[in-house]
Short mmCIF file of C-alpha atoms in Angstrom, two decimals:
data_model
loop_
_atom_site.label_atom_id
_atom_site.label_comp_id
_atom_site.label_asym_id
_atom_site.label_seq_id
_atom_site.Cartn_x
_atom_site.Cartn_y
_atom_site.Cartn_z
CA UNK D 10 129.79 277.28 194.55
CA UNK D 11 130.82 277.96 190.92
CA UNK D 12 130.33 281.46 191.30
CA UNK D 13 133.01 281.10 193.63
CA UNK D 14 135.12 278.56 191.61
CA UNK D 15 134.79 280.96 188.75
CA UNK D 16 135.54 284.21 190.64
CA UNK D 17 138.93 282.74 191.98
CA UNK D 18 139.88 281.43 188.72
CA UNK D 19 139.38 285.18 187.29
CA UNK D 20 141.75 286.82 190.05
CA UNK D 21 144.34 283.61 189.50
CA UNK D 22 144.47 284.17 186.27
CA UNK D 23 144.87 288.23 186.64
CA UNK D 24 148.08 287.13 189.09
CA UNK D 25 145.68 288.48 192.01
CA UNK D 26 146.83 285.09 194.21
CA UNK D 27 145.90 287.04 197.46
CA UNK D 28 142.24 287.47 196.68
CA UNK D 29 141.82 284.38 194.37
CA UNK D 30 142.72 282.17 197.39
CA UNK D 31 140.05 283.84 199.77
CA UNK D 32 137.45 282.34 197.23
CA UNK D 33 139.01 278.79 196.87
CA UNK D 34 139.29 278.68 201.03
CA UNK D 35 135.50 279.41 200.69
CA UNK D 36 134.67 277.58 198.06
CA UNK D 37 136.49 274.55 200.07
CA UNK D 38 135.14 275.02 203.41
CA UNK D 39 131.36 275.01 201.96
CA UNK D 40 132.39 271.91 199.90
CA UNK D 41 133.99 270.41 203.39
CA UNK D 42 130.14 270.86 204.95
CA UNK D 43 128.45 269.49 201.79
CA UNK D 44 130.90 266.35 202.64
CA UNK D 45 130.27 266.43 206.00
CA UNK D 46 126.56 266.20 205.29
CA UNK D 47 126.57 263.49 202.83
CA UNK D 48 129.02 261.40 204.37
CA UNK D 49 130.35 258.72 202.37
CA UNK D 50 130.66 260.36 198.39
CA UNK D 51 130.27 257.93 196.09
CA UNK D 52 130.87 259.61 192.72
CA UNK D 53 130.81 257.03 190.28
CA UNK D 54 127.60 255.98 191.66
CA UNK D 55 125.57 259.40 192.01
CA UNK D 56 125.90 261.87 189.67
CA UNK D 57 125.01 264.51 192.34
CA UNK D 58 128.10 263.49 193.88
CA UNK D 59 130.23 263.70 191.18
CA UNK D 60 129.49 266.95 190.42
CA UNK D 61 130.43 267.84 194.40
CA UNK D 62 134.03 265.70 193.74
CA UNK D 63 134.97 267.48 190.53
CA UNK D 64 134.52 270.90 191.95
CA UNK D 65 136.60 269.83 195.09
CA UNK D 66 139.06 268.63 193.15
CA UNK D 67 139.03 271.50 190.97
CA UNK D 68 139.11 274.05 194.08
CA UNK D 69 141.57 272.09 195.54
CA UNK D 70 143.94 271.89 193.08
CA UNK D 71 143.11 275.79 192.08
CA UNK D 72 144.69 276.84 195.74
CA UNK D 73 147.06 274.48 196.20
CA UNK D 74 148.65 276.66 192.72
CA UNK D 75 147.41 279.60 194.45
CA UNK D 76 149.33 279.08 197.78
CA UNK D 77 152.41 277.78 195.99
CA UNK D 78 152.86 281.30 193.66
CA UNK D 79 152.58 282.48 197.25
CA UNK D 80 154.87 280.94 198.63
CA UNK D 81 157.33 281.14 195.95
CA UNK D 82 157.50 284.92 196.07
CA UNK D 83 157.45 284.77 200.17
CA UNK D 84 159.54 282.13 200.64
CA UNK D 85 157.10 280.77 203.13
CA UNK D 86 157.90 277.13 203.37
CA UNK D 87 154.70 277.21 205.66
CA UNK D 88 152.60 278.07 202.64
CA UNK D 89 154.38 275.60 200.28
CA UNK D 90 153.67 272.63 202.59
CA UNK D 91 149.77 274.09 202.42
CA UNK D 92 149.84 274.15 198.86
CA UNK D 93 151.17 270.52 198.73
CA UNK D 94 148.54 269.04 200.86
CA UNK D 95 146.08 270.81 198.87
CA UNK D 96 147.38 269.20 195.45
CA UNK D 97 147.06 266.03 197.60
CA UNK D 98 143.25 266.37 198.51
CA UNK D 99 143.23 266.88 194.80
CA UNK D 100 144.79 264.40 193.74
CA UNK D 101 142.45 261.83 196.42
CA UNK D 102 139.33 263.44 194.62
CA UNK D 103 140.59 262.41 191.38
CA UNK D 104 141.25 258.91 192.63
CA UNK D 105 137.83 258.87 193.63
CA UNK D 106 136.37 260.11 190.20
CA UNK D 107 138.95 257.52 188.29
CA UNK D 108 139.03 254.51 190.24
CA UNK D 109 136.52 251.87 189.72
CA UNK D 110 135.26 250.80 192.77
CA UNK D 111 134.31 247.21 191.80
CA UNK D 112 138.05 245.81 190.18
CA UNK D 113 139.49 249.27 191.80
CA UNK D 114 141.45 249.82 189.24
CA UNK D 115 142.24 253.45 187.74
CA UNK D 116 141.18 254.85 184.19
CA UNK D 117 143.87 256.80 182.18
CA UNK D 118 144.41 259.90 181.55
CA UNK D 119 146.39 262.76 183.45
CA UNK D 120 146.06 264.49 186.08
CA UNK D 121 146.49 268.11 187.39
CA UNK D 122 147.55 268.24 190.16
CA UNK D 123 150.10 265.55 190.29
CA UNK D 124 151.88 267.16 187.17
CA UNK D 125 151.78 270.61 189.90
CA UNK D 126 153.11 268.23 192.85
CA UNK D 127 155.67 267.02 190.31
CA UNK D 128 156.87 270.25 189.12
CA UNK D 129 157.01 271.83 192.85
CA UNK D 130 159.11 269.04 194.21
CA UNK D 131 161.42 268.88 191.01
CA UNK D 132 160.95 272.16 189.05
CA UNK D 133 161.23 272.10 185.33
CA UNK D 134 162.26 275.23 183.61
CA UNK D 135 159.67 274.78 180.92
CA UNK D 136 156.44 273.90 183.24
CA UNK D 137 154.60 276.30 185.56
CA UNK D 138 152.01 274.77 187.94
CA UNK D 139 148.38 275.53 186.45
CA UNK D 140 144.85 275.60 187.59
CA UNK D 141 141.59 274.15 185.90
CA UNK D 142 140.22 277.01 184.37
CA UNK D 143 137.13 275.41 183.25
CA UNK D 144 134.24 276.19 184.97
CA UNK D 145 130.03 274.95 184.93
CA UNK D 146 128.42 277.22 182.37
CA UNK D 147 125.67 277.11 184.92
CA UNK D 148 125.43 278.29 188.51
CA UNK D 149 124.95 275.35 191.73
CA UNK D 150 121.41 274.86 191.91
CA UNK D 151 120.32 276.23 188.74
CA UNK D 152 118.55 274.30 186.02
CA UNK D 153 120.07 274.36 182.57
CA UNK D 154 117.98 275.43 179.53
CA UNK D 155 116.59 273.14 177.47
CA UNK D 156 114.85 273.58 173.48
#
């Protein structure tokens, strides 16, 4: 899964939207049978889980960007309202990261994808919609070295 998270984030980044969103509708489908499988995610609880959250929330966001540069040099409307509920899923996977599920109330800090939903329903001149280009320095399943 972060082969694939990192592999659309290359072609994003290169302005290849076409291909980069092939890899964040795969990326998303696995991660929507991973869900599926678990059930319930409880991310502030299991670490496991959190790790499954950030990347959806990550892909997410990643092709709800990708489908909006689409869309914008379409003019596919069809494509813009994909791109929006993507930045939505997003922005519920963030929730779920941020929100503490005992007082359920939210940390700070920002977030992505509702500055993208932001700009795409009231554009700015100065802001373009962006993806998170950080990616695991390891691949899913792998164990990370140790001294």
């Amino acid at each position: 899964n972060h082969l694939l998270l990192a592999m659309g984030n290359t072609l994003s980044l290169r302005g290849d939207n076409y291909a980069a969103q092939g890899y964040y509708e795969r990326l998303t489908d696995s991660l929507d049978v991973v869900k599926a499988q678990k059930g319930l995610l409880l991310p502030q609880v299991r670490a496991d889980q959190a790790e499954i959250v950030d990347l959806y929330m990550k892909a997410s966001n990643n092709l709800g960007v990708t489908l909006y540069r689409q869309a914008r040099r379409t003019g596919s409307s069809g494509l813009n309202a994909e791109a929006m509920v993507q930045l939505s899923t997003s922005m519920r996977a963030w929730d779920a990261m941020t929100r503490n599920q005992v007082t359920m109330v939210r940390l700070g800090g920002s977030n992505l994808a509702e500055q993208n939903m932001k700009y795409m329903s009231h554009p700015v001149p100065d802001y373009e919609p962006a993806i998170y280009t950080d990616i695991p320095r390891i691949l899913s399943g792998e164990e990370e070295l140790t001294q």
